[in-house]
mmCIF file with all atom_site columns, C-alpha atoms and ligand atoms in Angstrom:
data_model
loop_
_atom_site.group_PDB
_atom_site.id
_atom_site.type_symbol
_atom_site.label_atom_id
_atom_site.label_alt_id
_atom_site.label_comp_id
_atom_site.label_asym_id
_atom_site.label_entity_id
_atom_site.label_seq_id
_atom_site.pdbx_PDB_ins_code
_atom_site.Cartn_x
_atom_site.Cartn_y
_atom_site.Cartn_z
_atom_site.occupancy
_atom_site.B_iso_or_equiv
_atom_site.pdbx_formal_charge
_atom_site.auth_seq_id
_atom_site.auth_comp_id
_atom_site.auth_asym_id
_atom_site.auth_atom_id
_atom_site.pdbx_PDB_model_num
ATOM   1   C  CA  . UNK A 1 1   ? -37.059 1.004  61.896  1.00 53.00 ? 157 UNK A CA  1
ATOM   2   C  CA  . UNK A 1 2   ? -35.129 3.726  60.759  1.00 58.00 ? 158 UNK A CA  1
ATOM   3   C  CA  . UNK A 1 3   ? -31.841 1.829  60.417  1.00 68.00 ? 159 UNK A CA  1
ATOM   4   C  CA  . UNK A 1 4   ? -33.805 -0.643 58.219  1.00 68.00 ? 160 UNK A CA  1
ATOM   5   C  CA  . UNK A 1 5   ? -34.392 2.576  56.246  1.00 65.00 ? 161 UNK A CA  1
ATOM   6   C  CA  . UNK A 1 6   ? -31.597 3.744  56.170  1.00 63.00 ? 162 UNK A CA  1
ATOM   7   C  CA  . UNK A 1 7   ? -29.878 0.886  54.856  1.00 59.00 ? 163 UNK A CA  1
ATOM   8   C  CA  . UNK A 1 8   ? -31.924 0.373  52.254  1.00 60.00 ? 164 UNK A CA  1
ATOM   9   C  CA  . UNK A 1 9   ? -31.426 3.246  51.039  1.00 56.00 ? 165 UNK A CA  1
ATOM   10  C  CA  . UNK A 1 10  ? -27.590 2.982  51.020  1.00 58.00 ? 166 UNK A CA  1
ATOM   11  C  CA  . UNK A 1 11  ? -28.487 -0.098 49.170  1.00 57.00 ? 167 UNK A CA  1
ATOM   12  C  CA  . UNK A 1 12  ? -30.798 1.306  46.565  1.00 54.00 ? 168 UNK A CA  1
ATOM   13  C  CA  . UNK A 1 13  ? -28.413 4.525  46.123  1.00 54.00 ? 169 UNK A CA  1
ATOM   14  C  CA  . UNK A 1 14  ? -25.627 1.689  45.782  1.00 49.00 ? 170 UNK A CA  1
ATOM   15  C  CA  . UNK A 1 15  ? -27.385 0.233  42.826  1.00 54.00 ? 171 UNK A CA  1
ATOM   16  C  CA  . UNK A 1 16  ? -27.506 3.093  41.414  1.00 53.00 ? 172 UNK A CA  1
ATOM   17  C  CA  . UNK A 1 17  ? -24.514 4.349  41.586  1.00 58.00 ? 173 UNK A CA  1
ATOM   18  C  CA  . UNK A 1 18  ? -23.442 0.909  40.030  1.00 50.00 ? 174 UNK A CA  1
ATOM   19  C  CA  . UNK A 1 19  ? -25.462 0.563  37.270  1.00 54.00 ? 175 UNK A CA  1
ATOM   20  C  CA  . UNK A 1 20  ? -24.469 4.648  36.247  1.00 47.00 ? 176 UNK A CA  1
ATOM   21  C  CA  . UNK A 1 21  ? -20.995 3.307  36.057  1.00 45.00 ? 177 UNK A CA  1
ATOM   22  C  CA  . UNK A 1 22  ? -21.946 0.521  33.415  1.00 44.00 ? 178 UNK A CA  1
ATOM   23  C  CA  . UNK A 1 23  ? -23.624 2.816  31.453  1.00 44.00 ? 179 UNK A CA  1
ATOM   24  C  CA  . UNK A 1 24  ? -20.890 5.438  31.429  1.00 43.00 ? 180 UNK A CA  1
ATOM   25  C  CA  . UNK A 1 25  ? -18.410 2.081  30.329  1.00 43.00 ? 181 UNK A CA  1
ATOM   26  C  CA  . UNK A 1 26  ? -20.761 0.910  27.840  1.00 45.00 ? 182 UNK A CA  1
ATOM   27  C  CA  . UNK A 1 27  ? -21.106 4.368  26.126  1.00 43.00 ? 183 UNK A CA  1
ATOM   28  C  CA  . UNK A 1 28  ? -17.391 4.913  25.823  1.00 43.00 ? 184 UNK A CA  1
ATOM   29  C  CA  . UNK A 1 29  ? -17.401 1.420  24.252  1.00 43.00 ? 185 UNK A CA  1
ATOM   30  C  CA  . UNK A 1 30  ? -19.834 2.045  21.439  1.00 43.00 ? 186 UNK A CA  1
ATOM   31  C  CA  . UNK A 1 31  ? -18.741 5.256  20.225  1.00 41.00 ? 187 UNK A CA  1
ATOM   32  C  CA  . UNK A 1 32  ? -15.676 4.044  18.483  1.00 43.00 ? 188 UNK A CA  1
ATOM   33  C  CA  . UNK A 1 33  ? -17.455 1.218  17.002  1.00 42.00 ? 189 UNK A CA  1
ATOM   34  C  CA  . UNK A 1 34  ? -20.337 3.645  15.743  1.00 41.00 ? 190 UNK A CA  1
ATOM   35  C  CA  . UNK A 1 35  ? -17.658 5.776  13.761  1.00 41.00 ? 191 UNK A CA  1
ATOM   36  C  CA  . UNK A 1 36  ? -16.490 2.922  11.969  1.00 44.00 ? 192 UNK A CA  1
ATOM   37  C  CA  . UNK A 1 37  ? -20.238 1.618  10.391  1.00 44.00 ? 193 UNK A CA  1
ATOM   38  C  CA  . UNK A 1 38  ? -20.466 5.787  9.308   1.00 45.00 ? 194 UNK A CA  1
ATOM   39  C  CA  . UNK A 1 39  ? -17.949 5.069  6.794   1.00 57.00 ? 195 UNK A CA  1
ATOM   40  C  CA  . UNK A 1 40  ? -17.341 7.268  3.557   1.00 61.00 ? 196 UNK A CA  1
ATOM   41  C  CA  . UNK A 1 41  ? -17.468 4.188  1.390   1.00 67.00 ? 197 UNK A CA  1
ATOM   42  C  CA  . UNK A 1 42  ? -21.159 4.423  1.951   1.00 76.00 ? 198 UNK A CA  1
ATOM   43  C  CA  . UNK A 1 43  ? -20.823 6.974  -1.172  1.00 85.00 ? 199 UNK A CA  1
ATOM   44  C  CA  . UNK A 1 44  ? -22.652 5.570  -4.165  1.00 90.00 ? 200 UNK A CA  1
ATOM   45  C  CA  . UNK A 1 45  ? -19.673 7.069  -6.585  1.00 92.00 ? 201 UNK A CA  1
ATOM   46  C  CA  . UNK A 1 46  ? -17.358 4.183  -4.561  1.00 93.00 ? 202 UNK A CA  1
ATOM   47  C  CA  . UNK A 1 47  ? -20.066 1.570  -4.680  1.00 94.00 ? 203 UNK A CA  1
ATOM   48  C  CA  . UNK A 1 48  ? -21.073 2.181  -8.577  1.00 96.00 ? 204 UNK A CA  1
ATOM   49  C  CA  . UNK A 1 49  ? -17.302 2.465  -9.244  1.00 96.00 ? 205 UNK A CA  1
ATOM   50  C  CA  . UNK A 1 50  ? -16.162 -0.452 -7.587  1.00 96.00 ? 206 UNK A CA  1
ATOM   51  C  CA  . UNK A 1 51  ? -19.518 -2.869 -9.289  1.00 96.00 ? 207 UNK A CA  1
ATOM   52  C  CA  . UNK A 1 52  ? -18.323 -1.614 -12.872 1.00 97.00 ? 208 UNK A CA  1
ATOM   53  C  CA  . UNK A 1 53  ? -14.417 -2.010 -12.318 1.00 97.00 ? 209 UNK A CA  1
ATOM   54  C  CA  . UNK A 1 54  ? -15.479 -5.789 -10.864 1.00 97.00 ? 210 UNK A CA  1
ATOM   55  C  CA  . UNK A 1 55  ? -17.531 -6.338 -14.221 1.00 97.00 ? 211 UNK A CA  1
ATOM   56  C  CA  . UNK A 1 56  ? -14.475 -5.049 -16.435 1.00 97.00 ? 212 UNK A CA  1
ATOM   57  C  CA  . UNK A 1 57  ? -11.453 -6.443 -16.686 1.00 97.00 ? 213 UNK A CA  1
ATOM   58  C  CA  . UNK A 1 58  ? -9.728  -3.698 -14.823 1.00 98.00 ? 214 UNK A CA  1
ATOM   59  C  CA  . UNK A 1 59  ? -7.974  -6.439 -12.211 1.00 97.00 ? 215 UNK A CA  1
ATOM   60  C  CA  . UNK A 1 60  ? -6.095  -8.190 -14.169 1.00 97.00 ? 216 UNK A CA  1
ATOM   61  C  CA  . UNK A 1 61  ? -3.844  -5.629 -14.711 1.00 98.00 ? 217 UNK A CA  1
ATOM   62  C  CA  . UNK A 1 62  ? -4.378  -3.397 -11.624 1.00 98.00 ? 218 UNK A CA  1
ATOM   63  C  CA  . UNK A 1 63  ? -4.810  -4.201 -8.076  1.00 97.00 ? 219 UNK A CA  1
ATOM   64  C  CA  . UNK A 1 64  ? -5.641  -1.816 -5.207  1.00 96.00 ? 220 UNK A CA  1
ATOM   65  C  CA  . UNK A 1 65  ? -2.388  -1.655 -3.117  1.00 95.00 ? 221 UNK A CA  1
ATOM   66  C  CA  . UNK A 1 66  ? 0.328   -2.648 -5.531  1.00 96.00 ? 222 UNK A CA  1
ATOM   67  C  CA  . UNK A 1 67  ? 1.744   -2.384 -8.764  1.00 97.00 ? 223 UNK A CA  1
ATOM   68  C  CA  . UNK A 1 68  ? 0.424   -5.148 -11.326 1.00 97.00 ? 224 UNK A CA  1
ATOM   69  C  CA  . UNK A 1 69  ? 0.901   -4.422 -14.910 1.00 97.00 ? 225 UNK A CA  1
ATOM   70  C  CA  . UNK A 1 70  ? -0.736  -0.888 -14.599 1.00 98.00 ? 226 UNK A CA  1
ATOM   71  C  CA  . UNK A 1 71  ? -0.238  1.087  -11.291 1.00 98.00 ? 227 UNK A CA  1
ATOM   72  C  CA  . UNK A 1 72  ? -2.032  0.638  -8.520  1.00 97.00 ? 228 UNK A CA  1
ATOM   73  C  CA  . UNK A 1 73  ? -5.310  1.863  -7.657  1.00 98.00 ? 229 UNK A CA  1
ATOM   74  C  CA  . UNK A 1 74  ? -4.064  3.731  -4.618  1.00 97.00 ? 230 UNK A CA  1
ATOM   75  C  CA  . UNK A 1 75  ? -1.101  5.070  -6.594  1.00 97.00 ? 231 UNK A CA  1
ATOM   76  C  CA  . UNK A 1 76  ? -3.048  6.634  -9.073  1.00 98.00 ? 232 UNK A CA  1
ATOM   77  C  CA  . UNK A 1 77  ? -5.580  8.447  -6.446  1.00 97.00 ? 233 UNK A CA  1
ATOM   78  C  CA  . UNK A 1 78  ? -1.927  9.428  -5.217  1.00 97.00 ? 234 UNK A CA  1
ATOM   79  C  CA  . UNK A 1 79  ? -1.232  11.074 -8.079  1.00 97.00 ? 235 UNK A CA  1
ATOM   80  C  CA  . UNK A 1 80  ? -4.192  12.729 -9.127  1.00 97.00 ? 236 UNK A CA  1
ATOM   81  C  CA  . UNK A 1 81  ? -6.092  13.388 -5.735  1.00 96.00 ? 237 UNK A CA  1
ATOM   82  C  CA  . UNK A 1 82  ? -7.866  16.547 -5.919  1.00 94.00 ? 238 UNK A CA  1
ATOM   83  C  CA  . UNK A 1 83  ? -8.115  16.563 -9.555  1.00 96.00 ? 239 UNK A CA  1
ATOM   84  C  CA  . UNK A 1 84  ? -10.106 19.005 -11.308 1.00 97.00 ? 240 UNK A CA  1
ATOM   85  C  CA  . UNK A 1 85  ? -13.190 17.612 -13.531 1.00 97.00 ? 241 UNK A CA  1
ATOM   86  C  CA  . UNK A 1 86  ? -11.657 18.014 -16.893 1.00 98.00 ? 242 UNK A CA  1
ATOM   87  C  CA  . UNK A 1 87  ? -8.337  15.767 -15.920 1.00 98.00 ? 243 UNK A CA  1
ATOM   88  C  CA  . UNK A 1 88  ? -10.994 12.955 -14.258 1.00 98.00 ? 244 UNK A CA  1
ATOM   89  C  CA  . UNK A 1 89  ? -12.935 13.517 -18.411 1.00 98.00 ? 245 UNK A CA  1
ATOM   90  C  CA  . UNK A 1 90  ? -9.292  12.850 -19.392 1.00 98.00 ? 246 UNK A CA  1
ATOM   91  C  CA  . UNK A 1 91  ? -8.510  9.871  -17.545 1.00 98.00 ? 247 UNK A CA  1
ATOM   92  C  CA  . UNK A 1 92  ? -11.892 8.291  -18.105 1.00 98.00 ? 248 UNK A CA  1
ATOM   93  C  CA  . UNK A 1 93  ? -11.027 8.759  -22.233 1.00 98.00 ? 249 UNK A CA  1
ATOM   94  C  CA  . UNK A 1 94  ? -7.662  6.828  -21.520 1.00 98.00 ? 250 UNK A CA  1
ATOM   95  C  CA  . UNK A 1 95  ? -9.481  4.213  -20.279 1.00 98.00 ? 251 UNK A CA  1
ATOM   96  C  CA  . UNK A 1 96  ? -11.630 4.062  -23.217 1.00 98.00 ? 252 UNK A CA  1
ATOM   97  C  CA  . UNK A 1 97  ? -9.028  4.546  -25.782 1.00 98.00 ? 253 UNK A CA  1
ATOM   98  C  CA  . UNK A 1 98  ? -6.302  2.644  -23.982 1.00 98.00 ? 254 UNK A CA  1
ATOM   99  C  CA  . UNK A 1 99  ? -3.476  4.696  -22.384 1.00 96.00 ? 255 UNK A CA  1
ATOM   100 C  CA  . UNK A 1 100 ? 0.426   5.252  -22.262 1.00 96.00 ? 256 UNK A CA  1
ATOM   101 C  CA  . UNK A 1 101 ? 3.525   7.238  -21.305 1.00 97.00 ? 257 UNK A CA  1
ATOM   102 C  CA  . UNK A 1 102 ? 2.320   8.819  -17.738 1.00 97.00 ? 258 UNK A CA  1
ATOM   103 C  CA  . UNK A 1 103 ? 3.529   5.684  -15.697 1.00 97.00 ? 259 UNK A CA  1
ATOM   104 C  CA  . UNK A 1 104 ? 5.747   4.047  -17.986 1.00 95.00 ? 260 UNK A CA  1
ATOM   105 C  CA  . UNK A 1 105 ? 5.948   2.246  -21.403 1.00 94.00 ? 261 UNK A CA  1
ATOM   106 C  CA  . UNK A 1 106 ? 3.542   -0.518 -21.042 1.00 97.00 ? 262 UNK A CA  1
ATOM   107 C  CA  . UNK A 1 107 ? 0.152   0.700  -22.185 1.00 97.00 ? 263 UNK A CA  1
ATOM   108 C  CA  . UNK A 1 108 ? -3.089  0.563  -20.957 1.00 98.00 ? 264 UNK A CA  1
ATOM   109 C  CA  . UNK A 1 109 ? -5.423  -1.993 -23.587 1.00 98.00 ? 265 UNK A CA  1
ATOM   110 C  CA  . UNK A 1 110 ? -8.584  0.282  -25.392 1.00 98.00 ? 266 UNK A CA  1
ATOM   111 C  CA  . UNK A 1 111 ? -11.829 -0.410 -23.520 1.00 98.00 ? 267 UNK A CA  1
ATOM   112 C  CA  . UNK A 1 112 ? -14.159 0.776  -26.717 1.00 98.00 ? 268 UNK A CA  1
ATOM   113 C  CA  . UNK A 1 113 ? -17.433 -0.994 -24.559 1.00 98.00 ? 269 UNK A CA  1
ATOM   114 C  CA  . UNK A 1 114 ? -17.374 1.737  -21.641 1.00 98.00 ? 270 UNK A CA  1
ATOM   115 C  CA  . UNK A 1 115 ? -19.557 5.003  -21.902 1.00 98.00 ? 271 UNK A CA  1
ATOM   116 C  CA  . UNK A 1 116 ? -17.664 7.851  -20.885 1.00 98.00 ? 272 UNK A CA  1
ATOM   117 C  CA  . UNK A 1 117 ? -20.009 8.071  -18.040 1.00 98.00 ? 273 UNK A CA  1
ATOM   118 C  CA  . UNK A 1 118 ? -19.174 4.449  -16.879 1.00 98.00 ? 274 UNK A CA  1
ATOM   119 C  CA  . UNK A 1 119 ? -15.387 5.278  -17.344 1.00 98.00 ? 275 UNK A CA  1
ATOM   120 C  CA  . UNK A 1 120 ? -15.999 8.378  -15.414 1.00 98.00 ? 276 UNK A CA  1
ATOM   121 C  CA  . UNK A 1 121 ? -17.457 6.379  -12.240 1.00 98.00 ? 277 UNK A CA  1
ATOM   122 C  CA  . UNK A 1 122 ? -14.547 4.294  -12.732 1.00 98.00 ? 278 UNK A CA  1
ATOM   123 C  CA  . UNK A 1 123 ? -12.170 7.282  -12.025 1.00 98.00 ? 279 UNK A CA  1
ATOM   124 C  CA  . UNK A 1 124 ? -13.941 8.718  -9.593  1.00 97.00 ? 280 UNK A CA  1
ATOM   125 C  CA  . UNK A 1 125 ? -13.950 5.557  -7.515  1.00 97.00 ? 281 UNK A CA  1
ATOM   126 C  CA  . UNK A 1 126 ? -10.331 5.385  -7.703  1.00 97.00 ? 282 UNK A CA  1
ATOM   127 C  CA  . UNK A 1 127 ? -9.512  8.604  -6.536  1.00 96.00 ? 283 UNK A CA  1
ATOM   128 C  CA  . UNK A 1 128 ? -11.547 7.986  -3.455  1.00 94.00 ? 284 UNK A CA  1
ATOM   129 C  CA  . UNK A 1 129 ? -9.175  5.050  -2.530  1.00 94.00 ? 285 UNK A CA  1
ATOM   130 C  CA  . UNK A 1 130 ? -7.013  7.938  -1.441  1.00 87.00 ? 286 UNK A CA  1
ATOM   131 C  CA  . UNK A 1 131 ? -8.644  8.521  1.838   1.00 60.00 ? 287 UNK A CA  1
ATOM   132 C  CA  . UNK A 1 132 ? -7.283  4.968  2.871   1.00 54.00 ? 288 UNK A CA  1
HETATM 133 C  C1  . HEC B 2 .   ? -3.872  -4.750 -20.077 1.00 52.39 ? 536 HEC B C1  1
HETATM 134 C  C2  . HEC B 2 .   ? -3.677  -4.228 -18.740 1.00 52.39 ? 536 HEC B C2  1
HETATM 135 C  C3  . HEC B 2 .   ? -4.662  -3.159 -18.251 1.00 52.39 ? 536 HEC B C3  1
HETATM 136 C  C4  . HEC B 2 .   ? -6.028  -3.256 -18.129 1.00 52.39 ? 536 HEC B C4  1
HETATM 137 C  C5  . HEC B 2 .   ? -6.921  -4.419 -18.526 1.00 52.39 ? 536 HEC B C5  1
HETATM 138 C  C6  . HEC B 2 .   ? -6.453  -2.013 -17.532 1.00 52.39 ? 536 HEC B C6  1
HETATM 139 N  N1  . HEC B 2 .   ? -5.392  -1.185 -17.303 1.00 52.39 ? 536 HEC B N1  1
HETATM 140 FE FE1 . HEC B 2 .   ? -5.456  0.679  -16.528 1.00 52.39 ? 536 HEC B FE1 1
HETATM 141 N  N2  . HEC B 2 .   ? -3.479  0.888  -16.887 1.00 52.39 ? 536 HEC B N2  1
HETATM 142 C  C7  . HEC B 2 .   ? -2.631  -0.092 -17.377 1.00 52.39 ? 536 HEC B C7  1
HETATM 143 C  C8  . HEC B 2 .   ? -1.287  0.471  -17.558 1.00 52.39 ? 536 HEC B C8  1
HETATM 144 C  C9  . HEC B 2 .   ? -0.075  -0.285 -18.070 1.00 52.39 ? 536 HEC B C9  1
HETATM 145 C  C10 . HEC B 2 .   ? -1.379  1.821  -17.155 1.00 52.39 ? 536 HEC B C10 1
HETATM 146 C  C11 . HEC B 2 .   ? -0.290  2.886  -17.183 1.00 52.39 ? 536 HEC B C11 1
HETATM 147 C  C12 . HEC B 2 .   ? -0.408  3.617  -18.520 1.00 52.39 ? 536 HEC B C12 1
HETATM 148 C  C13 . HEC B 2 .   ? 0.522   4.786  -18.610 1.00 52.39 ? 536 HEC B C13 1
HETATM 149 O  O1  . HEC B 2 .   ? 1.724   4.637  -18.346 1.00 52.39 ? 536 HEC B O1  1
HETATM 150 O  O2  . HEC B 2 .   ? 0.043   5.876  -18.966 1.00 52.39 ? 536 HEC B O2  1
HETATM 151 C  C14 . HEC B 2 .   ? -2.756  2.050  -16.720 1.00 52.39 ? 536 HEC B C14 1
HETATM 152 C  C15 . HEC B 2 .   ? -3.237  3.256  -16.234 1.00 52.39 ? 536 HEC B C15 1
HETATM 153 C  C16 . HEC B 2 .   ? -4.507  3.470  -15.741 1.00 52.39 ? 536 HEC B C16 1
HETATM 154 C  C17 . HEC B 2 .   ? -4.979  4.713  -15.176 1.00 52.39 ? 536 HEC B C17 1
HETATM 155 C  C18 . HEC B 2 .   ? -4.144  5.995  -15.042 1.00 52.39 ? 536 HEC B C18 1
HETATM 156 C  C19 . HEC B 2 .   ? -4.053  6.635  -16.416 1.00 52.39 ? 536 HEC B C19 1
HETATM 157 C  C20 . HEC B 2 .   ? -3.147  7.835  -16.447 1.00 52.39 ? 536 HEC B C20 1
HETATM 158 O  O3  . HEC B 2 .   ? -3.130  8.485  -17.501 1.00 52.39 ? 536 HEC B O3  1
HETATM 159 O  O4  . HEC B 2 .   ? -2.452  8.132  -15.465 1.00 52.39 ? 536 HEC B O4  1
HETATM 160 C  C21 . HEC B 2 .   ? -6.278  4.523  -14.820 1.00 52.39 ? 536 HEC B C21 1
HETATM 161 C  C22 . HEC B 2 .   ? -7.214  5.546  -14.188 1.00 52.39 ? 536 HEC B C22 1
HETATM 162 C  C23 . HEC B 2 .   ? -6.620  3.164  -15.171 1.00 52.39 ? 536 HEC B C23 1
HETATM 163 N  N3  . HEC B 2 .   ? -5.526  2.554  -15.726 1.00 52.39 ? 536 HEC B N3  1
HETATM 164 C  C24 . HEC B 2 .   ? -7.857  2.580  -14.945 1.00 52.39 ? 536 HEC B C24 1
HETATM 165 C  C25 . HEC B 2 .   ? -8.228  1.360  -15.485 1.00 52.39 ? 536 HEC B C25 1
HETATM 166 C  C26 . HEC B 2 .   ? -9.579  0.851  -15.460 1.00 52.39 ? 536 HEC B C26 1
HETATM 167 C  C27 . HEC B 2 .   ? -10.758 1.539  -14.795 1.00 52.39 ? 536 HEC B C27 1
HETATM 168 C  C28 . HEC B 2 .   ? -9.574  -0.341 -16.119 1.00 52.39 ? 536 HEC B C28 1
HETATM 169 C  C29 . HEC B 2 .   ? -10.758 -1.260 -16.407 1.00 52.39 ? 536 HEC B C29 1
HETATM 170 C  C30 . HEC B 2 .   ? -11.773 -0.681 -17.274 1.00 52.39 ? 536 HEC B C30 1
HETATM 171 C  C31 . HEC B 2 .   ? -8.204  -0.593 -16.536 1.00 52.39 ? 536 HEC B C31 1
HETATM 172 N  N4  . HEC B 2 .   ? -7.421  0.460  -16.125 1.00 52.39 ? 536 HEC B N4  1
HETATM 173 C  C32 . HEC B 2 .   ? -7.787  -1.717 -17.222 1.00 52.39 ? 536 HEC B C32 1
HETATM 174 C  C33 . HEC B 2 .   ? -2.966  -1.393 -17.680 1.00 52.39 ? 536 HEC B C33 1
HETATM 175 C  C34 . HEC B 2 .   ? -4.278  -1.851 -17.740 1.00 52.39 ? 536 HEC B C34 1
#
């Protein structure tokens, strides 16, 4: 009778002690994967950004990693990362009135459709290509 007991409770405490250790496992698997769906691109500045670039013609001339006909996106956030809000008014107007001389001789075409606002968003998008 009380070996009976005894080993079932060697077998429920084994169970246990089992099914503990998945858990442990499975937690240590999920945390890494849970970091990466809290990403910063969840900002709406990025999202906004990146719909109105998409809609302009932006792409033609620029692409994210490398140099096009214009820099790339990643080398201007280079540049200007951390700038204060009357450079990112400056760089928005560039964009409006069409741009040249800070990366080379080819300029930058006028985009006379964009609010400064939109133009704005733009920048600010870029610059958060920075954080990789
Ligand atoms: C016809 C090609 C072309 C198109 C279209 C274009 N760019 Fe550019 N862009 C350039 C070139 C060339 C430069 C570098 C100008 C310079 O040397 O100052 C540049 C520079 C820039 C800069 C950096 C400006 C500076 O003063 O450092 C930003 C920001 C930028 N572009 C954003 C945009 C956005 C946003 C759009 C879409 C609305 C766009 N570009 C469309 C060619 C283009």
């Amino acid at each position: 009778m009380i070996n009976r007991y005894t080993f079932f409770l060697v077998a429920l405490l084994c169970l246990l002690a089992c099914q503990s250790s998945t858990n442990t496992t499975d937690a240590t698997n999920v945390a890494p994967t849970n970091a990466v769906a809290v990403s910063p691109k969840k900002d709406p500045v990025y999202t906004k950004g990146l719909a109105l670039v998409g809609k302009s013609d932006c792409l033609t001339c620029h692409k994210i990693d490398d140099k096009l006909i214009g820099p790339s996106y990643k080398d201007i956030a280079t540049k200007y990362a951390g700038a204060p809000n009357d450079v990112i008014t400056a760089l928005a107007s560039s964009i409006i009135k069409g741009g040249s001389g800070n990366w080379g001789n080819v300029p930058m075409t006028p985009h006379p459709t964009l609010s400064q606002e939109e133009a704005e968003t733009m920048v600010r998008y870029i610059l958060t290509l920075n954080e990789k």
